[in-house]
Amino acid sequence: MLKLQHLSVTFNENTPNEKKALKDINLSLKKGDFVTIIGSNGAGKSTLMNMVSGSLFPDVGDVFINGKQVVHLPEYKRARMIGRVFQDPMAGTAPTMTIEENLAIALSRCKKRRLTFGVTKKRRELFKAYLSKLNIGLENRLMTKVGFLSGGERQALSLLMATFTEPDILLLDEHTAALDPSRAELITQLTKELIETYELTTLMVTHNMQQAIDLGNRLIMMDKGEIILDISGEEKSKLTIEDLLAEFKRLRIEEFESDRALLV
Amino acid sequence: MFLSMFGAVESGIIYAIMALGVYLTFRILDFPDLTVDGSFVTGAAVAAISIIHGVPPIVASLLALVAGFLAGCITGLLHTKGKVNPLLSGILMMTALYSINLRILDKPTVSFFNETTFFKQVQSVWEKTGIDSLMNGLLSSVGLTQVPKTWAIIGVMLMITLIVKLLTDFFLKTEVGLALRATGDNKKMIRSFSANTDSLIILGVGLSNALVAFAGGLIAQHGGFADVGMGIGMIIIGLASVIIGEAIFGTKTIARATLAVIGGAIIYRMVVTLALRVDFLETGDMKLITAVLVIASLVLPNMLKSRKEKKRRSEKRLQIELRRKKEGVTDA
């Protein structure tokens, strides 16, 4: 479904600020895979997401979605295949437009936009049905401007907008990080339900290790632009936070040791 | 007095089309577009020269519209593909258009009083309807001695402006229109929903200037001349109309906001006409009056709002104090 091959990118090359953000990344997702990505700040998680979405381009490497080479396609063209939720609850919706108008925009993601009404009676019923599944009462507020919603409500709406057209790939970029614990829990629950309902192939970045362990069928740990750990299936279901931390230390201290060996 | 107000409303309705164009960029796209000062004249010049060369007035007006659209598209291209700052791309285009307008007109002022214009055509049809004598009869029965020469322009312009408004309302509710509005609202979001923000900005600025140039073509036919300097300060008149209208009529829905812009354009003309009747103000003071008007409609609503909020709070405090006294509770 999603295939990344030899992705590399370096920012500010040949300057003191040079940063190898991704080093020869290879990753392949089957249809319905739900992969959680963890790693410290600057590990390359967001860069990886941006490579898939097309808001950044790699120096070398290929991106295939559904067998189609998309590495040259700009973000807006790839967006037909990709649903996306950002960390900032304000980023995924248009604040001065109503809930139904936002949903109408999301509905025309996979096709050419035409000169016909975006919100029709039929569509309004459809939107109501989708919104009522969120169980937060948004179905009665179709005409409310999104700017009046709380952060949690906006993020729930963003999540719905990103998923209900069943994209080939769903990208979740720390989408619960800016919410309070109870809202984050609600959004996590919704995420699980929506991904299961539509059987979406998902990449999710998170800083919450427990969340990374609980969700999905595969876990990836990144560090310094590389994938250093890739656990899936049964092995993942038995995973604990302690295991992860121990593994991280083992992998990185080994390298540290070898670096020191070089210095000596 | 009545006649000058009548004239103010008449031209206000024509300028309202220009104001709707400014609304599209300034409010919908959040793109402060200064091309307007140039494209207004481009519209006037294209209409004037076409009519002088025997093009039917309606076609000439539509040509003005197309010319404005092209000018706007270039501004949009400068900003999106050339990555030039929005204000600067507008200023550059406005400057370039000054020379282009002079080329179209061939001299600073072209007058065509004796040519057949759109309004003259309308008037000749209008006279047969007998509306003029009816309206003027009504006016003289309420005691007005001076009656307007014709109601044709106000009548037909009311219709055209209303059609433009309804088309704008419709467009902004279509799938393309929604994407255009979201482009002005949240570019990151609309890109993630597969919209090409560059083409939408170009389209939006193009449409805006199409309306501006269309208004320019009509104003030229209304006055019977086109002048290379007639667009100076047009953007501020447009902004004044948008801001005054929004302050008075509100912006709850798109339909309401576009109506507000038309109302604002008419009120702006009326206020300027009234102000110029004050003895110590001269025609040259018009720009100052406009600036003061815009400042007032930006500042006053905020002041009123914060005063209302203060009043609400002090009332609430008073209520709580009264209740405490009643219950015999003291702070001590």
XYZ file of C-alpha atoms in Angstrom, chain A residues 29-263:
235
model
C 3.129 -1.071 4.732
C 0.492 -3.616 3.776
C -3.126 -2.613 3.359
C -4.741 -2.149 6.761
C -1.424 -1.825 8.612
C -1.549 0.591 11.545
C 1.984 1.678 12.387
C 2.885 3.828 15.389
C 6.135 5.776 15.244
C 8.036 6.903 18.339
C 11.344 8.642 18.798
C 12.878 11.659 20.492
C 12.665 15.196 19.085
C 14.648 15.523 15.888
C 14.578 11.789 15.213
C 12.997 12.402 11.794
C 9.407 11.328 12.519
C 7.756 14.482 11.219
C 10.150 14.677 8.276
C 9.118 11.139 7.357
C 5.426 12.101 7.512
C 6.081 15.171 5.364
C 7.842 13.000 2.783
C 4.750 10.832 2.506
C 2.326 13.791 2.354
C 4.451 15.713 -0.122
C 4.973 18.872 1.912
C 8.695 18.022 1.747
C 10.623 16.293 -1.014
C 13.518 13.848 -0.455
C 17.001 14.372 -1.907
C 16.900 10.785 -3.165
C 14.475 7.910 -2.836
C 11.014 6.819 -3.914
C 7.530 6.936 -2.457
C 4.922 4.511 -3.791
C 1.267 4.666 -2.811
C -0.852 1.798 -4.081
C 1.952 0.871 -6.438
C 2.035 4.344 -7.956
C 5.206 6.445 -7.853
C 4.212 9.730 -6.192
C 7.536 11.203 -5.177
C 7.264 13.954 -7.810
C 3.640 14.840 -7.065
C 2.991 18.061 -5.102
C 1.127 17.887 -1.809
C -2.270 18.887 -3.190
C -2.194 16.105 -5.801
C -1.134 13.412 -3.335
C -3.828 14.610 -0.940
C -6.389 12.756 -3.047
C -4.910 9.546 -1.620
C -3.920 10.799 1.830
C -5.958 11.869 4.856
C -4.104 13.918 7.425
C -4.591 15.159 10.992
C -2.132 17.659 12.451
C -0.950 18.199 16.014
C -2.483 21.675 16.221
C -6.288 21.368 16.539
C -6.567 24.709 14.672
C -4.674 23.392 11.645
C -7.109 20.832 10.264
C -10.244 22.941 9.825
C -11.253 26.330 8.382
C -12.365 28.442 11.394
C -14.618 31.024 9.684
C -16.573 28.342 7.841
C -19.364 26.206 9.255
C -19.095 22.538 10.232
C -21.082 21.455 7.170
C -18.945 23.596 4.848
C -15.794 22.043 6.293
C -17.224 18.575 5.753
C -18.173 19.498 2.180
C -14.554 20.508 1.548
C -13.410 17.155 2.923
C -15.967 15.325 0.800
C -14.564 16.753 -2.446
C -11.004 15.721 -1.558
C -10.872 12.757 -3.938
C -12.492 14.384 -6.969
C -12.455 17.500 -9.093
C -14.218 20.436 -7.463
C -17.146 21.708 -9.514
C -19.442 24.715 -9.709
C -22.294 23.013 -7.870
C -23.463 23.645 -4.317
C -21.029 22.200 -1.787
C -23.720 21.636 0.822
C -26.950 20.062 -0.412
C -29.896 18.605 1.483
C -28.735 15.082 0.710
C -25.199 15.795 1.826
C -26.450 17.447 5.012
C -28.158 14.176 5.981
C -24.945 12.302 5.225
C -22.902 14.724 7.360
C -25.374 14.348 10.215
C -25.040 10.571 10.100
C -21.237 10.768 10.172
C -21.177 13.376 12.946
C -23.569 11.451 15.169
C -21.043 8.588 15.207
C -18.625 10.903 17.037
C -21.123 11.096 19.914
C -20.223 14.646 20.912
C -23.363 16.409 19.717
C -21.850 18.066 16.641
C -24.682 16.711 14.470
C -26.972 19.397 15.918
C -24.542 22.217 15.183
C -24.030 21.897 11.415
C -24.325 25.673 10.890
C -21.898 26.580 13.689
C -18.643 28.172 12.591
C -15.769 25.829 13.437
C -13.905 28.652 15.184
C -16.448 28.418 18.021
C -15.624 24.755 18.757
C -13.247 23.656 21.522
C -9.871 22.124 20.698
C -11.145 18.601 21.353
C -14.219 19.106 19.192
C -12.140 20.549 16.382
C -9.726 17.634 16.533
C -12.601 15.129 16.457
C -13.984 16.933 13.406
C -10.542 16.975 11.744
C -10.262 13.251 12.356
C -13.652 12.605 10.800
C -12.836 14.861 7.836
C -9.567 13.021 7.246
C -11.084 9.536 7.373
C -14.671 9.421 6.085
C -13.647 9.547 2.432
C -11.550 6.413 3.078
C -8.082 7.570 1.960
C -5.423 5.049 0.913
C -3.117 6.347 3.645
C -3.958 8.107 6.921
C -1.264 10.271 8.531
C -1.665 11.217 12.194
C 1.003 13.623 13.436
C 0.850 13.659 17.257
C -2.793 14.494 16.888
C -3.629 14.074 20.590
C -0.564 15.892 21.956
C -2.227 19.308 22.348
C -5.286 18.030 24.224
C -5.984 17.469 27.929
C -5.828 13.819 29.101
C -9.569 13.122 28.935
C -9.967 14.716 25.475
C -6.850 12.906 24.295
C -8.399 9.640 25.487
C -11.613 10.396 23.582
C -9.726 11.225 20.379
C -7.583 8.094 20.758
C -10.738 6.011 21.110
C -12.272 7.671 18.035
C -9.079 7.115 16.084
C -9.211 3.411 16.875
C -12.869 3.115 15.890
C -12.561 5.063 12.645
C -9.444 3.190 11.525
C -11.149 -0.130 12.232
C -14.369 0.878 10.477
C -12.661 1.961 7.276
C -9.676 -0.436 7.534
C -7.277 2.423 6.921
C -3.560 2.036 6.343
C -2.179 4.361 8.996
C 1.054 6.023 10.075
C 0.805 7.632 13.508
C 3.527 9.656 15.229
C 3.236 9.900 19.001
C 5.316 10.856 22.028
C 3.152 8.724 24.278
C 4.807 5.302 24.525
C 1.779 3.661 26.102
C -0.349 4.921 23.190
C 2.236 3.608 20.736
C 2.088 0.201 22.382
C -1.707 0.048 22.720
C -2.590 1.127 19.204
C -1.850 -0.525 15.905
C -0.212 -3.731 14.797
C 3.312 -2.461 14.267
C 5.670 -0.125 16.119
C 8.669 1.737 14.758
C 11.279 3.589 16.756
C 13.332 6.266 15.027
C 16.524 7.981 16.064
C 18.827 10.364 14.200
C 17.040 9.813 10.902
C 17.051 6.048 11.048
C 14.580 3.337 11.916
C 16.268 1.564 14.837
C 13.460 -0.733 15.921
C 10.581 -2.373 14.054
C 8.264 -4.642 16.041
C 5.020 -6.135 14.850
C 2.433 -8.822 15.458
C 2.557 -10.937 18.600
C 5.872 -9.514 19.714
C 4.318 -6.061 19.778
C 1.264 -7.099 21.745
C 3.510 -8.261 24.605
C 5.563 -5.062 24.582
C 5.868 -2.821 27.697
C 7.308 0.667 28.166
C 10.220 -0.842 30.128
C 11.037 -3.106 27.196
C 11.075 -0.133 24.845
C 13.321 1.976 27.067
C 15.675 -0.933 27.625
C 15.807 -1.622 23.920
C 16.488 2.036 23.128
C 19.359 2.111 25.641
C 20.791 -1.139 24.347
C 20.738 -0.027 20.712
C 22.084 3.443 21.322
C 24.657 2.621 23.983
C 26.092 -0.031 21.722
C 26.632 2.679 19.152
C 27.965 5.012 21.810
C 30.418 2.311 22.874
C 31.562 1.773 19.322
C 31.957 5.532 18.855
C 34.087 5.611 21.967
C 36.085 2.712 20.672
C 36.785 4.771 17.572
C 37.921 7.718 19.663
